[in-house]
Amino acid sequence: MRWVALTAVAPTAWGTNYFVTHEFLPADRPLYGAALRALPAGLVLLALRRQRPRGGWWWRSAVLGLLNMSVFFVLVYAASQSLPTSVASTVMAVSPLTMMLIAWPLVSERPRTAHLAGATIGLGGVCLMLLTGVERVSVPGVLASAAAVLVSSFGHILTKRWGAGADVLASTAWQLTAGGLLLLPVAAAVEGSPPALSTPTLLAFGYVALIATALAFAAWFTGLRHLPAGTVGLIGLLNPVTGVLLGTAVAGEVLTVQQLCGLFLVLTGVVLGRPKRAGNSGAGDDLAVRREVAD
């Protein structure tokens, strides 16, 4: 359960990221916004873990940095600027089912019945929270969130597949640094000069980079190392819970009875995905554990 608690830091931080991005970061600079999120976070983690990639980790860091950081951050930034906080974070909650389906062929983790049930119930909660009659729901914003789900789910499972034997903080730093470096020339070519940073904007970027990125991804990838992908994916349902509650408490968004029912279903899905006790694990779970140890 300590790995569950640590992993939960990530979706909680990501849920706050939507509000901070929407309220304090420049709306017309998604590429610079993503680069200024990834690169400082990567450099901070590199300072903590002074290790360079070796062998195949040079190209793996570039691939994972592109998926998990560059493309994902740009899509999330665009979605955060065009959607209400609750809607932007809620769309991302379809990721548990996506991660389970991708993990099956890539890391040989067959979804448990409880994981599938949790994902289905959580998805029902997502629908209740999303279909609330919000006045302005941007279709491009929803599509950006959906694309972010697909890209990040694939990237996260690849991280789990390739991560055996690599230090978690170091590999996270490599991905973030590579993602930021890939974004900078594209941002300069497309968006021109960097945006002017006022004090609130600078503080917001600091929060996004250090808390919602460096800390969050280190916790998330640690969870992927020690827990099944299905469990980690369901813990990610705390992302929309945080986003909806923060949007209600700070941004003045109205929390309806329908959304409350949706939140209850989402939390039920998280509980269903909790790890089994060792004494209660079935043969299928024992096989999954043996495979993870072998990896």
Tab-separated table of C-alpha atoms in Angstrom:
chain	number	residue	atom	x	y	z
A	1	MET	CA	0.000	0.000	0.000
A	2	ARG	CA	2.959	2.344	0.443
A	3	TRP	CA	3.520	2.153	-3.328
A	4	VAL	CA	-0.151	2.999	-3.865
A	5	ALA	CA	0.165	6.035	-1.589
A	6	LEU	CA	3.327	7.183	-3.358
A	7	THR	CA	1.805	6.699	-6.808
A	8	ALA	CA	-1.277	8.701	-5.777
A	9	VAL	CA	0.924	11.800	-5.472
A	10	ALA	CA	1.145	11.936	-9.276
A	11	PRO	CA	-2.542	12.144	-10.305
A	12	THR	CA	-3.265	14.493	-7.399
A	13	ALA	CA	-0.552	16.865	-8.627
A	14	TRP	CA	-1.708	16.498	-12.240
A	15	GLY	CA	-5.252	17.367	-11.214
A	16	THR	CA	-4.026	20.710	-9.849
A	17	ASN	CA	-1.963	21.307	-12.990
A	18	TYR	CA	-5.053	21.958	-15.125
A	19	PHE	CA	-6.162	24.831	-12.911
A	20	VAL	CA	-2.687	26.396	-12.655
A	21	THR	CA	-2.154	26.169	-16.419
A	22	HIS	CA	-5.600	27.573	-17.214
A	23	GLU	CA	-5.360	30.470	-14.771
A	24	PHE	CA	-1.723	31.574	-14.785
A	25	LEU	CA	0.152	30.415	-17.900
A	26	PRO	CA	0.042	32.137	-21.323
A	27	ALA	CA	-2.726	30.676	-23.450
A	28	ASP	CA	-1.055	31.224	-26.824
A	29	ARG	CA	2.275	29.499	-26.100
A	30	PRO	CA	1.623	25.729	-25.691
A	31	LEU	CA	5.031	24.729	-27.089
A	32	TYR	CA	6.999	27.040	-24.818
A	33	GLY	CA	4.648	26.128	-21.968
A	34	ALA	CA	5.429	22.437	-22.440
A	35	ALA	CA	9.175	23.071	-22.827
A	36	LEU	CA	9.331	25.226	-19.689
A	37	ARG	CA	7.537	22.477	-17.834
A	38	ALA	CA	9.766	19.606	-18.973
A	39	LEU	CA	13.304	20.985	-19.165
A	40	PRO	CA	13.599	22.608	-15.688
A	41	ALA	CA	12.077	19.496	-14.115
A	42	GLY	CA	14.556	17.271	-15.939
A	43	LEU	CA	17.532	19.420	-14.942
A	44	VAL	CA	16.462	19.381	-11.279
A	45	LEU	CA	16.245	15.587	-11.267
A	46	LEU	CA	19.582	15.354	-13.092
A	47	ALA	CA	21.137	17.441	-10.330
A	48	LEU	CA	19.754	14.970	-7.788
A	49	ARG	CA	20.821	11.889	-9.803
A	50	ARG	CA	24.007	12.661	-11.645
A	51	GLN	CA	23.846	9.777	-14.065
A	52	ARG	CA	24.051	9.814	-17.837
A	53	PRO	CA	22.154	7.398	-20.083
A	54	ARG	CA	24.091	4.335	-21.184
A	55	GLY	CA	23.688	2.067	-24.173
A	56	GLY	CA	20.120	1.821	-25.403
A	57	TRP	CA	18.911	4.408	-22.909
A	58	TRP	CA	20.094	7.214	-25.212
A	59	TRP	CA	17.478	6.413	-27.855
A	60	ARG	CA	14.959	5.141	-25.303
A	61	SER	CA	15.144	8.473	-23.479
A	62	ALA	CA	14.476	10.296	-26.755
A	63	VAL	CA	11.471	8.096	-27.623
A	64	LEU	CA	9.981	8.226	-24.123
A	65	GLY	CA	10.722	11.941	-23.816
A	66	LEU	CA	8.866	12.554	-27.073
A	67	LEU	CA	5.812	10.528	-26.006
A	68	ASN	CA	5.594	11.130	-22.250
A	69	MET	CA	6.791	14.715	-22.206
A	70	SER	CA	6.925	16.592	-25.534
A	71	VAL	CA	3.701	15.496	-27.247
A	72	PHE	CA	1.821	14.800	-24.028
A	73	PHE	CA	2.624	18.164	-22.421
A	74	VAL	CA	1.637	20.125	-25.524
A	75	LEU	CA	-1.699	18.287	-25.745
A	76	VAL	CA	-2.406	18.755	-22.030
A	77	TYR	CA	-1.464	22.449	-22.231
A	78	ALA	CA	-3.829	22.974	-25.165
A	79	ALA	CA	-6.641	21.088	-23.422
A	80	SER	CA	-6.130	23.011	-20.165
A	81	GLN	CA	-6.437	26.347	-21.958
A	82	SER	CA	-9.585	25.437	-23.929
A	83	LEU	CA	-11.601	23.413	-21.400
A	84	PRO	CA	-12.943	23.992	-17.884
A	85	THR	CA	-10.721	22.435	-15.206
A	86	SER	CA	-13.209	19.680	-14.384
A	87	VAL	CA	-13.747	18.640	-18.006
A	88	ALA	CA	-10.046	18.707	-18.926
A	89	SER	CA	-9.083	16.445	-16.032
A	90	THR	CA	-12.107	14.188	-16.453
A	91	VAL	CA	-11.388	13.208	-20.063
A	92	MET	CA	-7.990	11.918	-18.955
A	93	ALA	CA	-9.699	9.401	-16.669
A	94	VAL	CA	-10.270	6.999	-19.555
A	95	SER	CA	-6.541	6.199	-19.325
A	96	PRO	CA	-6.898	3.195	-16.941
A	97	LEU	CA	-8.663	1.091	-19.554
A	98	THR	CA	-6.250	2.279	-22.243
A	99	MET	CA	-3.242	1.377	-20.110
A	100	MET	CA	-4.636	-2.081	-19.373
A	101	LEU	CA	-5.235	-2.840	-23.036
A	102	ILE	CA	-1.740	-1.661	-24.004
A	103	ALA	CA	-0.061	-3.449	-21.081
A	104	TRP	CA	-1.513	-6.813	-22.094
A	105	PRO	CA	0.574	-7.247	-25.284
A	106	LEU	CA	3.567	-5.102	-24.280
A	107	VAL	CA	4.331	-6.341	-20.746
A	108	SER	CA	2.172	-9.504	-20.607
A	109	GLU	CA	-0.058	-8.170	-17.827
A	110	ARG	CA	-3.495	-9.610	-18.381
A	111	PRO	CA	-6.084	-7.346	-16.730
A	112	ARG	CA	-7.691	-8.727	-13.593
A	113	THR	CA	-11.471	-8.831	-13.437
A	114	ALA	CA	-11.363	-6.291	-10.601
A	115	HIS	CA	-9.246	-3.954	-12.742
A	116	LEU	CA	-11.673	-4.165	-15.654
A	117	ALA	CA	-14.632	-3.636	-13.323
A	118	GLY	CA	-12.893	-0.667	-11.719
A	119	ALA	CA	-12.105	0.844	-15.108
A	120	THR	CA	-15.691	0.371	-16.290
A	121	ILE	CA	-17.181	1.867	-13.132
A	122	GLY	CA	-14.655	4.708	-13.227
A	123	LEU	CA	-15.528	5.369	-16.858
A	124	GLY	CA	-19.183	5.569	-15.853
A	125	GLY	CA	-18.198	8.154	-13.268
A	126	VAL	CA	-16.259	10.012	-15.945
A	127	CYS	CA	-19.344	10.197	-18.126
A	128	LEU	CA	-21.451	11.512	-15.248
A	129	MET	CA	-18.917	14.216	-14.460
A	130	LEU	CA	-18.366	15.156	-18.108
A	131	LEU	CA	-21.992	15.328	-19.226
A	132	THR	CA	-22.995	18.125	-16.848
A	133	GLY	CA	-24.380	20.678	-19.259
A	134	VAL	CA	-21.289	22.882	-19.158
A	135	GLU	CA	-21.961	25.843	-21.398
A	136	ARG	CA	-18.743	25.761	-23.388
A	137	VAL	CA	-17.052	22.450	-24.158
A	138	SER	CA	-14.425	22.825	-26.856
A	139	VAL	CA	-14.383	19.866	-29.230
A	140	PRO	CA	-10.687	20.453	-30.120
A	141	GLY	CA	-9.943	20.562	-26.396
A	142	VAL	CA	-11.673	17.226	-25.799
A	143	LEU	CA	-9.837	15.715	-28.779
A	144	ALA	CA	-6.535	17.019	-27.407
A	145	SER	CA	-7.269	15.366	-24.054
A	146	ALA	CA	-8.187	12.093	-25.755
A	147	ALA	CA	-4.991	12.152	-27.817
A	148	ALA	CA	-3.026	12.842	-24.636
A	149	VAL	CA	-4.551	9.716	-23.089
A	150	LEU	CA	-3.428	7.524	-25.985
A	151	VAL	CA	0.075	8.986	-26.224
A	152	SER	CA	0.781	8.916	-22.489
A	153	SER	CA	-0.679	5.429	-21.944
A	154	PHE	CA	1.566	3.989	-24.645
A	155	GLY	CA	4.575	5.905	-23.332
A	156	HIS	CA	3.967	4.855	-19.728
A	157	ILE	CA	3.731	1.171	-20.614
A	158	LEU	CA	6.900	1.450	-22.700
A	159	THR	CA	8.561	2.992	-19.636
A	160	LYS	CA	7.480	-0.006	-17.578
A	161	ARG	CA	8.712	-2.426	-20.268
A	162	TRP	CA	12.120	-0.753	-20.663
A	163	GLY	CA	12.641	0.451	-17.100
A	164	ALA	CA	13.938	-2.746	-15.461
A	165	GLY	CA	17.391	-2.143	-14.013
A	166	ALA	CA	17.383	1.630	-14.581
A	167	ASP	CA	17.286	4.088	-11.704
A	168	VAL	CA	13.795	5.618	-11.620
A	169	LEU	CA	14.866	9.188	-10.859
A	170	ALA	CA	17.643	9.056	-13.453
A	171	SER	CA	15.440	7.646	-16.232
A	172	THR	CA	12.725	10.178	-15.406
A	173	ALA	CA	15.311	12.968	-15.610
A	174	TRP	CA	16.525	11.711	-18.990
A	175	GLN	CA	12.987	11.645	-20.390
A	176	LEU	CA	12.136	15.128	-19.131
A	177	THR	CA	15.401	16.627	-20.356
A	178	ALA	CA	15.091	14.969	-23.762
A	179	GLY	CA	11.470	16.083	-24.066
A	180	GLY	CA	12.342	19.680	-23.200
A	181	LEU	CA	15.284	19.792	-25.594
A	182	LEU	CA	13.127	18.397	-28.403
A	183	LEU	CA	10.511	21.081	-27.787
A	184	LEU	CA	12.730	24.159	-27.605
A	185	PRO	CA	13.700	24.441	-31.315
A	186	VAL	CA	10.136	23.679	-32.385
A	187	ALA	CA	8.806	26.344	-30.021
A	188	ALA	CA	11.311	28.896	-31.306
A	189	ALA	CA	10.406	28.133	-34.938
A	190	VAL	CA	6.632	28.168	-34.424
A	191	GLU	CA	6.038	30.631	-31.572
A	192	GLY	CA	9.001	32.985	-31.973
A	193	SER	CA	10.614	34.536	-28.927
A	194	PRO	CA	9.911	33.149	-25.437
A	195	PRO	CA	6.964	34.656	-23.543
A	196	ALA	CA	7.522	37.401	-20.999
A	197	LEU	CA	7.292	35.940	-17.491
A	198	SER	CA	5.640	38.002	-14.768
A	199	THR	CA	6.113	36.989	-11.141
A	200	PRO	CA	2.807	35.017	-10.933
A	201	THR	CA	3.593	33.294	-14.237
A	202	LEU	CA	7.106	32.420	-13.084
A	203	LEU	CA	5.779	31.000	-9.804
A	204	ALA	CA	3.177	29.009	-11.727
A	205	PHE	CA	5.836	27.552	-14.018
A	206	GLY	CA	7.885	26.689	-10.926
A	207	TYR	CA	4.962	24.796	-9.423
A	208	VAL	CA	4.162	23.011	-12.667
A	209	ALA	CA	7.794	22.011	-13.261
A	210	LEU	CA	8.756	20.963	-9.730
A	211	ILE	CA	5.539	19.563	-8.246
A	212	ALA	CA	3.269	18.602	-11.154
A	213	THR	CA	6.173	17.266	-13.235
A	214	ALA	CA	9.416	16.332	-11.450
A	215	LEU	CA	7.790	15.002	-8.265
A	216	ALA	CA	4.704	13.644	-10.000
A	217	PHE	CA	6.489	11.680	-12.723
A	218	ALA	CA	9.071	10.292	-10.296
A	219	ALA	CA	6.216	8.989	-8.125
A	220	TRP	CA	4.269	7.684	-11.140
A	221	PHE	CA	7.168	5.785	-12.693
A	222	THR	CA	8.084	4.359	-9.277
A	223	GLY	CA	4.529	3.052	-9.015
A	224	LEU	CA	4.777	1.501	-12.473
A	225	ARG	CA	7.963	-0.272	-11.350
A	226	HIS	CA	6.318	-1.867	-8.299
A	227	LEU	CA	2.621	-2.215	-9.179
A	228	PRO	CA	0.618	-3.759	-12.048
A	229	ALA	CA	-0.259	-1.309	-14.806
A	230	GLY	CA	-3.974	-1.840	-14.106
A	231	THR	CA	-3.586	-0.732	-10.490
A	232	VAL	CA	-1.517	2.302	-11.457
A	233	GLY	CA	-4.010	3.262	-14.148
A	234	LEU	CA	-6.896	3.170	-11.688
A	235	ILE	CA	-4.955	5.263	-9.179
A	236	GLY	CA	-4.808	7.801	-12.007
A	237	LEU	CA	-8.555	8.288	-11.563
A	238	LEU	CA	-7.635	10.590	-8.677
A	239	ASN	CA	-6.662	13.087	-11.384
A	240	PRO	CA	-10.241	14.066	-12.295
A	241	VAL	CA	-11.316	13.932	-8.651
A	242	THR	CA	-8.669	16.523	-7.818
A	243	GLY	CA	-9.456	18.579	-10.904
A	244	VAL	CA	-13.193	18.674	-10.241
A	245	LEU	CA	-12.824	19.489	-6.536
A	246	LEU	CA	-10.228	22.178	-7.213
A	247	GLY	CA	-12.331	23.664	-9.989
A	248	THR	CA	-15.250	23.820	-7.570
A	249	ALA	CA	-13.336	25.179	-4.585
A	250	VAL	CA	-11.102	27.729	-6.331
A	251	ALA	CA	-12.332	28.384	-9.854
A	252	GLY	CA	-15.983	28.815	-8.897
A	253	GLU	CA	-17.203	25.894	-11.042
A	254	VAL	CA	-20.490	24.407	-9.845
A	255	LEU	CA	-20.411	20.847	-8.443
A	256	THR	CA	-23.737	19.202	-9.280
A	257	VAL	CA	-25.419	16.125	-7.795
A	258	GLN	CA	-24.612	14.333	-11.038
A	259	GLN	CA	-20.917	15.121	-10.600
A	260	LEU	CA	-21.017	13.927	-6.990
A	261	CYS	CA	-22.410	10.593	-8.167
A	262	GLY	CA	-19.670	10.467	-10.769
A	263	LEU	CA	-17.008	11.158	-8.154
A	264	PHE	CA	-18.369	8.315	-6.020
A	265	LEU	CA	-18.142	5.918	-8.963
A	266	VAL	CA	-14.596	7.054	-9.746
A	267	LEU	CA	-13.464	6.452	-6.159
A	268	THR	CA	-15.153	3.039	-6.249
A	269	GLY	CA	-13.099	2.214	-9.339
A	270	VAL	CA	-9.898	3.217	-7.521
A	271	VAL	CA	-10.752	0.955	-4.568
A	272	LEU	CA	-11.432	-2.001	-6.865
A	273	GLY	CA	-7.969	-1.638	-8.360
A	274	ARG	CA	-6.110	-1.875	-5.044
A	275	PRO	CA	-3.423	-4.586	-4.920
A	276	LYS	CA	-4.419	-7.983	-3.561
A	277	ARG	CA	-2.912	-9.245	-0.339
A	278	ALA	CA	-0.220	-11.808	-0.948
A	279	GLY	CA	-2.238	-14.556	0.691
A	280	ASN	CA	-5.277	-13.884	-1.485
A	281	SER	CA	-3.559	-13.728	-4.840
A	282	GLY	CA	-4.702	-16.189	-7.447
A	283	ALA	CA	-2.605	-18.190	-9.837
A	284	GLY	CA	-2.864	-15.517	-12.518
A	285	ASP	CA	-1.575	-12.836	-10.157
A	286	ASP	CA	1.271	-15.109	-8.983
A	287	LEU	CA	2.294	-15.560	-12.605
A	288	ALA	CA	2.239	-11.791	-13.138
A	289	VAL	CA	4.441	-11.299	-10.070
A	290	ARG	CA	6.914	-13.920	-11.284
A	291	ARG	CA	7.075	-12.205	-14.684
A	292	GLU	CA	7.690	-8.810	-13.065
A	293	VAL	CA	10.459	-10.250	-10.877
A	294	ALA	CA	11.987	-11.930	-13.925
A	295	ASP	CA	11.981	-8.625	-15.797
